[in-house]
Short mmCIF file of C-alpha atoms in Angstrom, two decimals:
data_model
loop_
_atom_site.label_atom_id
_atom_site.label_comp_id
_atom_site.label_asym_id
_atom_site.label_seq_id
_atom_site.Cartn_x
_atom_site.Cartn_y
_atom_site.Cartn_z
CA UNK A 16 -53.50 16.98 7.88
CA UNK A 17 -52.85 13.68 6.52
CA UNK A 18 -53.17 10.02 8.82
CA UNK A 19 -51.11 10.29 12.04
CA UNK A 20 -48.06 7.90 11.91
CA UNK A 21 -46.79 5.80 15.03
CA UNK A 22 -43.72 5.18 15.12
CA UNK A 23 -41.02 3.82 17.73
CA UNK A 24 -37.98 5.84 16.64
CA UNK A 25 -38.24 8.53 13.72
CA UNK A 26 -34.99 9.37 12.10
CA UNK A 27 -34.20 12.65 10.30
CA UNK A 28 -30.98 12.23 8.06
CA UNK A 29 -31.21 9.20 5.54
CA UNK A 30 -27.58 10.28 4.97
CA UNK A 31 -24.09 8.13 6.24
CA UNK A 32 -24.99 8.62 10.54
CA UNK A 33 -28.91 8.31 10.15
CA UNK A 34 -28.97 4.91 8.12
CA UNK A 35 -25.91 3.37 10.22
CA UNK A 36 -27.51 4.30 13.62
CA UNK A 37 -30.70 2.72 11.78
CA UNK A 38 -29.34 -0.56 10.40
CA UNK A 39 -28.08 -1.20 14.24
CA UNK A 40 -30.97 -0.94 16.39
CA UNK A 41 -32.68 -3.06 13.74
CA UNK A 42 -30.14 -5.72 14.86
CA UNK A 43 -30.82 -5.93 18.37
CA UNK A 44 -34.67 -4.79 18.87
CA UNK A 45 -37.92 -5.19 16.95
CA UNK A 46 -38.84 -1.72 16.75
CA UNK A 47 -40.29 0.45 13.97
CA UNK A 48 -38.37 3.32 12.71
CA UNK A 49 -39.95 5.54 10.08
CA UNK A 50 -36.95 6.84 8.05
CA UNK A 51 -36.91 10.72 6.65
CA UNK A 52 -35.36 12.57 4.43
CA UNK A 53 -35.65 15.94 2.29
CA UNK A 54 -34.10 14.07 -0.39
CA UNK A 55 -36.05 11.08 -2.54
CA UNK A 56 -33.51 8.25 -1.97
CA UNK A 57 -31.01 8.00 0.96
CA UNK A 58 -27.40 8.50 1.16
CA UNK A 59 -27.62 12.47 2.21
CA UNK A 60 -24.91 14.68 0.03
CA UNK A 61 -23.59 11.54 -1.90
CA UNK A 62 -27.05 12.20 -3.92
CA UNK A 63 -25.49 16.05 -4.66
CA UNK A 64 -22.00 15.12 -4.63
CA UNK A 65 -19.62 16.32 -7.41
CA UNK A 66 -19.62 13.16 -10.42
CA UNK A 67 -15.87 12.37 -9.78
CA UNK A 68 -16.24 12.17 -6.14
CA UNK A 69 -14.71 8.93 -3.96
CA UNK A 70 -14.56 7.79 -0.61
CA UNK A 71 -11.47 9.36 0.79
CA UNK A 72 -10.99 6.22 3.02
CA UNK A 73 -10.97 2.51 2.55
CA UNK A 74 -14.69 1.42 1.58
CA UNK A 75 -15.03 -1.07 4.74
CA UNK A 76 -15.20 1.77 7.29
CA UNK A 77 -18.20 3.32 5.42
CA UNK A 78 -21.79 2.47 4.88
CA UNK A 79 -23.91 0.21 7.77
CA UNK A 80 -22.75 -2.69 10.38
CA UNK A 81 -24.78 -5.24 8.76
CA UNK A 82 -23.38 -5.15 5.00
CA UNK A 83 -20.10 -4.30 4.19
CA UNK A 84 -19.27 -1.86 1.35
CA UNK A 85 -15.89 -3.49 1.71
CA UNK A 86 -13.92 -4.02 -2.33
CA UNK A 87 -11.02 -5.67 -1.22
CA UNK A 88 -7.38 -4.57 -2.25
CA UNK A 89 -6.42 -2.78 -5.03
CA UNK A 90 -4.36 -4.75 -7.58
CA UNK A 91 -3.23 -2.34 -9.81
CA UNK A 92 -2.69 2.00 -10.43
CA UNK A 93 -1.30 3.98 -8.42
CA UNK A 94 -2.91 2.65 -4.93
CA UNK A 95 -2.37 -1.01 -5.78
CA UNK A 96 -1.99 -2.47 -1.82
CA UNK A 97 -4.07 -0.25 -0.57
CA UNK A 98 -8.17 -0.96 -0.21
CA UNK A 99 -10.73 0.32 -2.52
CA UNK A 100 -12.18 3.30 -2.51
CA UNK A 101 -15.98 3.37 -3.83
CA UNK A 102 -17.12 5.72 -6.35
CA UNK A 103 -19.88 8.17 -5.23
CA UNK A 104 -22.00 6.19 -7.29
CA UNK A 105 -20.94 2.71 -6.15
CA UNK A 106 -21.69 4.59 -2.57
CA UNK A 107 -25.29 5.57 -3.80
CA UNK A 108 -26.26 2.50 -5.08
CA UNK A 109 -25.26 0.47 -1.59
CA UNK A 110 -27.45 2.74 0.24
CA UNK A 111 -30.49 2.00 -2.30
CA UNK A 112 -29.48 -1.81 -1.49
CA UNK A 113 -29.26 -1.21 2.01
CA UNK A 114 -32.49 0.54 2.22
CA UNK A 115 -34.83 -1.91 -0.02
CA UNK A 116 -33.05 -5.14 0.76
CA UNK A 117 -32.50 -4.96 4.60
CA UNK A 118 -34.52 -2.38 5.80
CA UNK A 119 -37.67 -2.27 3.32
CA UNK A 120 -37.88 -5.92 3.46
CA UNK A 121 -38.10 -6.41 6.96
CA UNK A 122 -41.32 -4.80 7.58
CA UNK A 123 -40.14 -2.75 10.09
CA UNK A 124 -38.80 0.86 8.24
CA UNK A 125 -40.74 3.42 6.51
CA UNK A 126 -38.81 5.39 4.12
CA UNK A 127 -40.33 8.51 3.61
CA UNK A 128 -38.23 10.49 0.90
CA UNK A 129 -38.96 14.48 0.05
CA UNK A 130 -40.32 14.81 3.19
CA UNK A 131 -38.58 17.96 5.84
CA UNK A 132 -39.08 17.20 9.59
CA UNK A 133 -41.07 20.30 11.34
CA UNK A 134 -40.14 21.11 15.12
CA UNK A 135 -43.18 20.70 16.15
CA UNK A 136 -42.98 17.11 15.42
CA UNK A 137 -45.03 17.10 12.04
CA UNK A 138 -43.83 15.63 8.22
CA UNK A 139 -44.27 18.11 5.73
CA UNK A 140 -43.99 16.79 2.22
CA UNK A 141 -41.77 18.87 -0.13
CA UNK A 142 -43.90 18.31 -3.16
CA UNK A 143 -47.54 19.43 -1.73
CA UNK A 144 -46.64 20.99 1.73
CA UNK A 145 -48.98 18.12 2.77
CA UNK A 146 -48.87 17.72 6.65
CA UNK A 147 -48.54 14.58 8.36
CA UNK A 148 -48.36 14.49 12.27
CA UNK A 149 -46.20 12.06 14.41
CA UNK A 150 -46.42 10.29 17.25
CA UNK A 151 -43.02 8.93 18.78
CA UNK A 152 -43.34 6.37 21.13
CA UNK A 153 -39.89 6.44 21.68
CA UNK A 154 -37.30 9.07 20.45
CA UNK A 155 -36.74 11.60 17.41
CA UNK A 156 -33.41 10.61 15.62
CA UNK A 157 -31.38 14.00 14.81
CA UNK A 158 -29.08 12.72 12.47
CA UNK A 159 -28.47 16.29 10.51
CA UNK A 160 -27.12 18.14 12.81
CA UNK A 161 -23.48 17.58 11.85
CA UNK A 162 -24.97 17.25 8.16
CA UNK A 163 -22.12 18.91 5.53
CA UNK A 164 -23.19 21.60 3.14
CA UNK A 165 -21.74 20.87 -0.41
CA UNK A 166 -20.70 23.59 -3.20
CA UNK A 167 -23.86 21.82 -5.04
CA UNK A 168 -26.45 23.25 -1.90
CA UNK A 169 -24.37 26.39 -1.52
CA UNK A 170 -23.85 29.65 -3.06
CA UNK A 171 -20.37 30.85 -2.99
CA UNK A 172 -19.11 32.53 0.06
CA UNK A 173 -17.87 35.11 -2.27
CA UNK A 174 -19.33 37.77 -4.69
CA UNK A 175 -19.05 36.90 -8.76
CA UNK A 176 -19.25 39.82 -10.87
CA UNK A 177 -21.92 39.21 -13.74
CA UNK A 178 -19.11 38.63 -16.39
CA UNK A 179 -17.51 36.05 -14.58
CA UNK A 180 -17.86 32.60 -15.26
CA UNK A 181 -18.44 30.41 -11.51
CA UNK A 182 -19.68 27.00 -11.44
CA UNK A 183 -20.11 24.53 -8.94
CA UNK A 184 -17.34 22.13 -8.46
CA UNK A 185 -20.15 19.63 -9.64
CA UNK A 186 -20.54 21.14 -12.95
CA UNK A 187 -16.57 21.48 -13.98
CA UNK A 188 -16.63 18.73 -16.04
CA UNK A 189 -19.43 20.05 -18.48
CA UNK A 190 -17.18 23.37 -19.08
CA UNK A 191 -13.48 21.51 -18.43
CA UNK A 192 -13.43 21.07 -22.30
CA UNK A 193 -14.47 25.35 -22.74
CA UNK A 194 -12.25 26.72 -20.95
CA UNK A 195 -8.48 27.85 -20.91
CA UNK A 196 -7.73 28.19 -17.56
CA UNK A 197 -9.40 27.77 -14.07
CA UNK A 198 -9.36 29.65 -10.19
CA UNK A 199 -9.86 26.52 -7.89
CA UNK A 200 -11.28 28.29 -4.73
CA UNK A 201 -10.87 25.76 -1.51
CA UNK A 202 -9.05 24.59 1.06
CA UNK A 203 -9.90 21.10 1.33
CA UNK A 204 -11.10 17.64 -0.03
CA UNK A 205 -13.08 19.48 -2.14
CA UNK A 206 -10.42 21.47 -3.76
CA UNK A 207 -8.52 18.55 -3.72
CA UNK A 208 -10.41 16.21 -5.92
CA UNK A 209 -10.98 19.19 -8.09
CA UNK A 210 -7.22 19.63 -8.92
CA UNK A 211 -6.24 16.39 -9.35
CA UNK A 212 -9.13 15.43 -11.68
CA UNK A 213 -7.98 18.81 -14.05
CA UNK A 214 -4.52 17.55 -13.61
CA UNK A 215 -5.31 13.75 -14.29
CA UNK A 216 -7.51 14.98 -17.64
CA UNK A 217 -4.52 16.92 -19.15
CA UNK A 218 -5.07 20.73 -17.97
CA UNK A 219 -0.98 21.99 -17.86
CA UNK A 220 -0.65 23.05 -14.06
CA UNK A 221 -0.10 26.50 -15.24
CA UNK A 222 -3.64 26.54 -16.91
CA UNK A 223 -4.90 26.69 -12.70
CA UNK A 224 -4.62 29.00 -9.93
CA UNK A 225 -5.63 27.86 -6.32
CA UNK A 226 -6.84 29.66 -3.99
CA UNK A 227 -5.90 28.84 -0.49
CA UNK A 228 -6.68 30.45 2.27
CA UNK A 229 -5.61 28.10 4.76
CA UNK A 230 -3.10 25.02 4.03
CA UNK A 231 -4.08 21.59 5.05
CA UNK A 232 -2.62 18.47 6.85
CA UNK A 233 -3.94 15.41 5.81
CA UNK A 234 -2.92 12.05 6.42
CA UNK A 235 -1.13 9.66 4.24
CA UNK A 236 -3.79 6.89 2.90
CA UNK A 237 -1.51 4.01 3.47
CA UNK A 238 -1.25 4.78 7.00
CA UNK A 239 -4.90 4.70 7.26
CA UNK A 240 -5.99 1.16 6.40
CA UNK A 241 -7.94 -1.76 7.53
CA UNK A 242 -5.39 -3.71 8.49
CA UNK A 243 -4.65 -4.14 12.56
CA UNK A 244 -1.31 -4.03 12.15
CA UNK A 245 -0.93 -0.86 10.09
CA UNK A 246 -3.88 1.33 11.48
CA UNK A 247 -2.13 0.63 15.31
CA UNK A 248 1.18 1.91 14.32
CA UNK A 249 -0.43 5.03 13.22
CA UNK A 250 -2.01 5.28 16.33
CA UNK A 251 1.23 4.64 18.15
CA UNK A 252 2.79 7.03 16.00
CA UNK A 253 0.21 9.62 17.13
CA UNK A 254 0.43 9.18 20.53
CA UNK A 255 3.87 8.90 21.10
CA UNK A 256 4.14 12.13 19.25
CA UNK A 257 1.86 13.36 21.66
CA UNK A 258 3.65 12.56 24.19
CA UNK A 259 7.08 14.00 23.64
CA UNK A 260 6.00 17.16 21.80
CA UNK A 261 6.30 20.47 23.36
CA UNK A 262 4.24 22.07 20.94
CA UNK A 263 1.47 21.31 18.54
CA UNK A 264 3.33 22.28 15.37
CA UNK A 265 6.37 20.30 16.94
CA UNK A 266 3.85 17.52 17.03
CA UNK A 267 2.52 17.52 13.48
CA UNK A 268 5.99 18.35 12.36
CA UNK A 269 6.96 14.62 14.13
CA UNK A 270 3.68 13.10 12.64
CA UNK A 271 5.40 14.06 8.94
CA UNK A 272 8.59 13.41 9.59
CA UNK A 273 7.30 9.65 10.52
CA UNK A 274 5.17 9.61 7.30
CA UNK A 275 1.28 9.66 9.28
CA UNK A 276 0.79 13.36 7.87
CA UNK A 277 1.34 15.00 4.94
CA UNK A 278 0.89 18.53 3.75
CA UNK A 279 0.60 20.45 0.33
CA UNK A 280 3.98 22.67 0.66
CA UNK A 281 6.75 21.78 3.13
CA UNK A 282 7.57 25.48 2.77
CA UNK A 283 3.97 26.52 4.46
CA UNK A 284 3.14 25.94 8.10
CA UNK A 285 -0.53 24.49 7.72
CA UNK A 286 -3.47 26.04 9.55
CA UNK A 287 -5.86 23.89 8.66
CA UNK A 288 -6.64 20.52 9.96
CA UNK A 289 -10.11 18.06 9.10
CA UNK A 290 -7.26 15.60 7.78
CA UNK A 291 -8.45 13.50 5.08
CA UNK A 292 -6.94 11.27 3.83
CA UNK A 293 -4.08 11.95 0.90
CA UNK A 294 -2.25 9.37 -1.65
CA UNK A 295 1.01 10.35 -2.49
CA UNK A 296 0.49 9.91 -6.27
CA UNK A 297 -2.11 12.92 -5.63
CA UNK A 298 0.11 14.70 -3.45
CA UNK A 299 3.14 14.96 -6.18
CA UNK A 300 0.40 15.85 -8.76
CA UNK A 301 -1.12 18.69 -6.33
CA UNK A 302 2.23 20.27 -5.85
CA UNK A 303 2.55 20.86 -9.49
CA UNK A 304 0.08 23.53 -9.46
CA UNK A 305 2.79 26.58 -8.85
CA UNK A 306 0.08 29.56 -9.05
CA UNK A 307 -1.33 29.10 -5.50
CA UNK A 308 -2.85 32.57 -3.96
CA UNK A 309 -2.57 32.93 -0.08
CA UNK A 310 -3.92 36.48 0.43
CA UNK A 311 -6.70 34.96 2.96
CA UNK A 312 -10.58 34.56 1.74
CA UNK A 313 -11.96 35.26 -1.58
CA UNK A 314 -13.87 38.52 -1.27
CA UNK A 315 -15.18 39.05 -4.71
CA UNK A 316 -14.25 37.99 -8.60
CA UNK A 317 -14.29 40.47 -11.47
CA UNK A 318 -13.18 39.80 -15.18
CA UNK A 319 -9.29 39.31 -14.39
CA UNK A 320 -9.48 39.95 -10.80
CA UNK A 321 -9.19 37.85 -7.96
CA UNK A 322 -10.16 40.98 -4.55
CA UNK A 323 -8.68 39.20 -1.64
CA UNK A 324 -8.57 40.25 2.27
CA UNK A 325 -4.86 41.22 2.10
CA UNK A 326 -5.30 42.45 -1.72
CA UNK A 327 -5.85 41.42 -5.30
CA UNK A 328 -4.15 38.54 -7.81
CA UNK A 329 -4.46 39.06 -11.46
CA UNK A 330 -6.10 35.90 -13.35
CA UNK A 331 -6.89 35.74 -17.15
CA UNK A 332 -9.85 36.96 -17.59
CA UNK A 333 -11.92 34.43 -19.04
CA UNK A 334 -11.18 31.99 -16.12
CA UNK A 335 -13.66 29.91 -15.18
CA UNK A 336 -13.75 29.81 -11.57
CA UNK A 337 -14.76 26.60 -9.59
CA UNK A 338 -16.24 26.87 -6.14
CA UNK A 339 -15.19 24.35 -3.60
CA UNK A 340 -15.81 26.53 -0.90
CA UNK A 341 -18.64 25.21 1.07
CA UNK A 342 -17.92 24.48 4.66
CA UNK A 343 -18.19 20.53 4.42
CA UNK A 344 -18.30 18.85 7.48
CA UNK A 345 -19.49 21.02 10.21
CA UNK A 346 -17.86 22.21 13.70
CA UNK A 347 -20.78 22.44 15.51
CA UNK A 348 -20.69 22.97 19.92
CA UNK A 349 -20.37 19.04 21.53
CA UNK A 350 -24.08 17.83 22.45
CA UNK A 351 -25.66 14.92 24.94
CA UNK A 352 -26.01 12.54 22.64
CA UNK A 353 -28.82 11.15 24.70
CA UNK A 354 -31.64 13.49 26.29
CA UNK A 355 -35.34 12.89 27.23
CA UNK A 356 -36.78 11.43 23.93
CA UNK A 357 -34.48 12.49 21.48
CA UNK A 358 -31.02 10.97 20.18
CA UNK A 359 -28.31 14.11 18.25
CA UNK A 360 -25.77 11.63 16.34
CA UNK A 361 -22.32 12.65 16.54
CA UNK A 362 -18.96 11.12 16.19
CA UNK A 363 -17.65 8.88 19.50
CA UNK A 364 -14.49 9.13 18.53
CA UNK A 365 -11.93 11.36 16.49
CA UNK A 366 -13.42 10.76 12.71
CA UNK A 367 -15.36 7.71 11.31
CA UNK A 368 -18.98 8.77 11.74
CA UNK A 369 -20.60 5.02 10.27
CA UNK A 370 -18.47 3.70 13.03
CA UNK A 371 -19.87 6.19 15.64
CA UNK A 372 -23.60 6.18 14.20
CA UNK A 373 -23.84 2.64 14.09
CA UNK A 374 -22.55 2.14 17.59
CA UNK A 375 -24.64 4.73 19.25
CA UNK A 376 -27.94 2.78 17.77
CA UNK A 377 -25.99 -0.80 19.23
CA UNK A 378 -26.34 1.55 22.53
CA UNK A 379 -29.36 2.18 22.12
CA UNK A 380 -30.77 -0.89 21.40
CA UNK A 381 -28.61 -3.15 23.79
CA UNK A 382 -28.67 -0.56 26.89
CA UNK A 383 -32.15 0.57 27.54
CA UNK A 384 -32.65 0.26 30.98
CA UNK A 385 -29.89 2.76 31.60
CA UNK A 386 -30.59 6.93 32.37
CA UNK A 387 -29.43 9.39 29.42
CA UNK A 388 -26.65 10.34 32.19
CA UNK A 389 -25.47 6.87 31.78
CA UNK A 390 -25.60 6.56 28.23
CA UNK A 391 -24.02 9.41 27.61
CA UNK A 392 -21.42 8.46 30.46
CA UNK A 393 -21.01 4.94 28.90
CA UNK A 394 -20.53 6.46 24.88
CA UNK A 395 -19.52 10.24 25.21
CA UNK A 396 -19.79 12.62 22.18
CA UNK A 397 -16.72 14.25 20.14
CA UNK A 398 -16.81 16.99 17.75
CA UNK A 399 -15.14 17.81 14.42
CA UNK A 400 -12.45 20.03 14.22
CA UNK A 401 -11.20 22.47 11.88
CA UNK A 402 -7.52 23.81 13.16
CA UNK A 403 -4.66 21.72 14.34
CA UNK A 404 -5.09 22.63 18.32
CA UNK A 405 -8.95 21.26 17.18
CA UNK A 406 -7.65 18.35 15.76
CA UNK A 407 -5.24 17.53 18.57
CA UNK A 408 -8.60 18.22 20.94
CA UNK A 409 -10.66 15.56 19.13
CA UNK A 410 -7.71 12.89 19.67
CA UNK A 411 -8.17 13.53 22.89
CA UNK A 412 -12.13 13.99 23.21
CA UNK A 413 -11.70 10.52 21.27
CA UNK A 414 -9.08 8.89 23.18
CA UNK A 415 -11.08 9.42 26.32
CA UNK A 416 -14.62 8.36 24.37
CA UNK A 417 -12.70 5.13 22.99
CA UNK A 418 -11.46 4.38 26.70
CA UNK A 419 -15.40 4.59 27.44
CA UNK A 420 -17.39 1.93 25.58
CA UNK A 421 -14.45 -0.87 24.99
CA UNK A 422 -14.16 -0.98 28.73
CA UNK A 423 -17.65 -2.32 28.64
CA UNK A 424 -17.38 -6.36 27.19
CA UNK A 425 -20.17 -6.10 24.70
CA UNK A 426 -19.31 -2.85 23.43
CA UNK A 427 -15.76 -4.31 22.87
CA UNK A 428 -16.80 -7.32 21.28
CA UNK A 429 -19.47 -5.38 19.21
CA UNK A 430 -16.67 -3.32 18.00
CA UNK A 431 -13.80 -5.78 17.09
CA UNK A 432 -17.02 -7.25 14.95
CA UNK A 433 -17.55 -4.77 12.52
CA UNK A 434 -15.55 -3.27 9.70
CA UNK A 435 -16.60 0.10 10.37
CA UNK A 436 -14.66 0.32 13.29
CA UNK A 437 -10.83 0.90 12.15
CA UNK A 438 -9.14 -0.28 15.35
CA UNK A 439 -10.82 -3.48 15.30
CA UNK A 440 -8.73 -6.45 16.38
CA UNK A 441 -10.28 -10.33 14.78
CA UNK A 442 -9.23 -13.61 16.05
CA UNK A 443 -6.91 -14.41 13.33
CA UNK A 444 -5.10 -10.41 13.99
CA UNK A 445 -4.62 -11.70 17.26
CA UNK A 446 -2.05 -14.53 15.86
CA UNK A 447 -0.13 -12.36 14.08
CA UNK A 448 3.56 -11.15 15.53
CA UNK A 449 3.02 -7.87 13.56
CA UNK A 450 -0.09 -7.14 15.87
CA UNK A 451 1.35 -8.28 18.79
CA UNK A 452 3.93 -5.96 18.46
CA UNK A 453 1.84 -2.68 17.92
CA UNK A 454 -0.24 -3.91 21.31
CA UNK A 455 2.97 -3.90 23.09
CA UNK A 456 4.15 -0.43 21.55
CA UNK A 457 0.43 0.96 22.48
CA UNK A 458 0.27 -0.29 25.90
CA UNK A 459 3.34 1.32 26.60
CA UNK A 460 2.03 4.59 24.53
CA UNK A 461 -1.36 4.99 25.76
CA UNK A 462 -1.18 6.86 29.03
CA UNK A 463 0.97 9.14 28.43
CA UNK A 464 0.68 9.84 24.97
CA UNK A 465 -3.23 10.80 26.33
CA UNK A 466 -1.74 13.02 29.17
CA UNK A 467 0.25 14.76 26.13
CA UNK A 468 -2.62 15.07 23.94
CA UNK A 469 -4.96 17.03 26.81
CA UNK A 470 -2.20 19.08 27.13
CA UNK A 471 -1.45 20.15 24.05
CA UNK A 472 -4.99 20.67 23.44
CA UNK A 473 -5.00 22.58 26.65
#
């Protein structure tokens, strides 16, 4: 056993949730918080991530309250207008900022890298199995449990004969210049990226088969900005939608038609919905690829052979095939956030986990003479979804959670204050006519495009 620590709040997860939730309750109380994570440095799967990987989403509703990751707009390819997107090494290097310049420096964090967190409350360091115990003088920080696995940490969900050729989507661009042709295996962002970047490099589409078991929706990018006036009117979009649809495909089918949602093939009814976020120079570059295989999950891969659940596809045989196929973001069962002592970070609204990580530690900090019941009553929990009915139920989940903390004045105020939050509202929005107008459409929208949500979901 190695010295006891004491420490007011221990967090497990230096990832996205566990340093937001941290940079916010530094803001507000002068606490310690010892900081831990398996990995060396923080920023959780960005540190495994695949080397062509970017933010999906505008830059400014990522990373911690306190220090924007914010680029500004792009001026020129094929997003110019919309906001930068950082690099998954831009995103690595702001959380080694983040942790030495903010949290390092103010005394009041201990990071302590390559270290897992044992239930029984001990650190056990990777390198030695040296034990450390804990004492918590306030509460244990889960910020894993909604933790993605990545095709890096993951084997594939699928059996490779011993003469095929399967890499990691993380390794395709030491064999990209090898190969003849590829089997992209993956649903979503993943897969995504994958394509685009074998597209972008030169590979002909025929030179790539996909394997899809499920289609996605995914929102158009421009819709999806930080920008008051332009996030809103998605939101009004969504909710009148809600509100008039009979149906749930009738309801993505209106979100399409009115340019929120996109999907890969108009021909194919998707049945799969996390929703990233989608460009439409990607999009028209994605639809190239004409060899797509929708014969449900990948079973097993021999020289040639693609064994599916309803039957085989022929691929050339040397193919190298590229797993994308870990599950990513997990759909885990809704928890308390708040319990006796301990603290499981989760979303508080329908996506943007900063926004929800760092709010929950503004909670925390701000609102401690309140009971768990009222914390959790005050800033409810949502999930992540994986199907569209899912995805309609997290609107909702998120509607309802919204509805909760900005009817409280700090929480509000908090919010409109930070980036992170994508519904945020400044002083000088407020001027604008364009805003103005979207407040008026969403006042009107809100009830009953909530009432239509629940029920759809229902």
């Amino acid at each position: 056993m190695g010295q006891p620590l004491e420490t007011d709040y221990l967090v497990v997860g230096a990832g996205a949730t566990g340093m937001a939730f941290a940079d916010a309750l530094l803001d507000h109380e002068d606490v310690h918080v010892t900081l831990v994570d398996r990995r060396d440095a923080p920023g959780g799967h960005w540190r495994d991530a695949y080397p062509f990987v970017r933010l999906h989403q505008a830059s400014s509703f990522y990373g911690v309250a306190s220090t924007s990751l914010d680029g500004g707009v792009q001026t020129s390819g094929p997003e110019a207008g919309l906001h930068v997107r950082a690099t998954g090494a831009e995103v690595c290097a702001y959380y080694d900022r983040v942790l030495t310049e903010r949290f390092v420096a103010s005394g009041r964090v201990t990071f302590l890298g390559g270290h897992d967190a044992a239930d029984d409350g001990t650190l056990v360091e990777r390198a030695t199995g040296a034990v450390r115990p804990v004492r918590v003088r306030r509460r244990v920080v889960d910020a894993r449990y909604l933790a993605p696995t990545i095709p890096a940490l993951t084997p594939p969900p699928f059996v490779v004969d011993e003469q095929v050729r399967c890499v990691p989507v993380g390794e395709l661009p030491t064999v990209a210049d090898d190969a003849g042709s590829f089997v992209v295996v993956g649903s979503g962002k993943t897969a995504t990226d994958a394509v685009v970047w074998l597209l972008e490099r030169g590979t002909h589409p025929d030179q790539i088969t996909w394997v899809r078991p499920r289609d996605p929706w995914m929102l158009d990018r421009a819709v999806v900005q930080p920008d008051a006036a332009v996030f809103r009117t998605m939101v009004a979009e969504l909710l009148e939608a809600a509100a008039e649809a009979p149906t749930v495909d009738a309801f993505f089918t209106r979100l399409e038609d009115v340019g929120v949602m996109l999907r890969l093939d108009p021909g194919v009814r998707p049945t799969m919905a996390r929703v990233p976020t989608l460009a439409r120079w990607e999009l028209e570059l994605l639809r190239s690829v004409e060899q797509v295989v929708r014969r449900g999950h990948l079973r097993r891969v021999s020289p040639g052979v693609l064994h599916l659940d309803a039957g085989d596809a022929a691929v050339p045989r040397d193919a190298v095939v590229v797993h994308c196929a870990a599950e990513g973001l997990r759909v885990r069962p809704v928890v308390p956030i708040w319990s006796p002592g301990r603290i499981v970070v989760q979303p508080v609204r329908a996506g943007f986990p900063c926004f929800g990580a760092a709010l929950i530690g503004h909670v925390e900090a701000t609102r401690g003479d309140r009971s768990d019941a009222g914390l959790n009553a005050l800033c409810p929990s949502t999930g992540y979804f994986s199907t569209p009915r899912e995805w309609v139920a997290g609107q909702a989940a998120g509607a309802l959670s919204t509805a909760a903390f900005m009817a409280d004045h700090d929480l509000a105020r908090w919010s409109h204050g930070t980036t992170l939050n994508p519904s945020r509202i400044s002083p000088e929005d407020r001027e604008r006519p364009e805003v103005r107008a979207v407040q008026d459409r969403l006042r009107a929208a809100t009830e009953p495009g909530v009432r239509g949500l629940l029920r759809l979901a229902a």
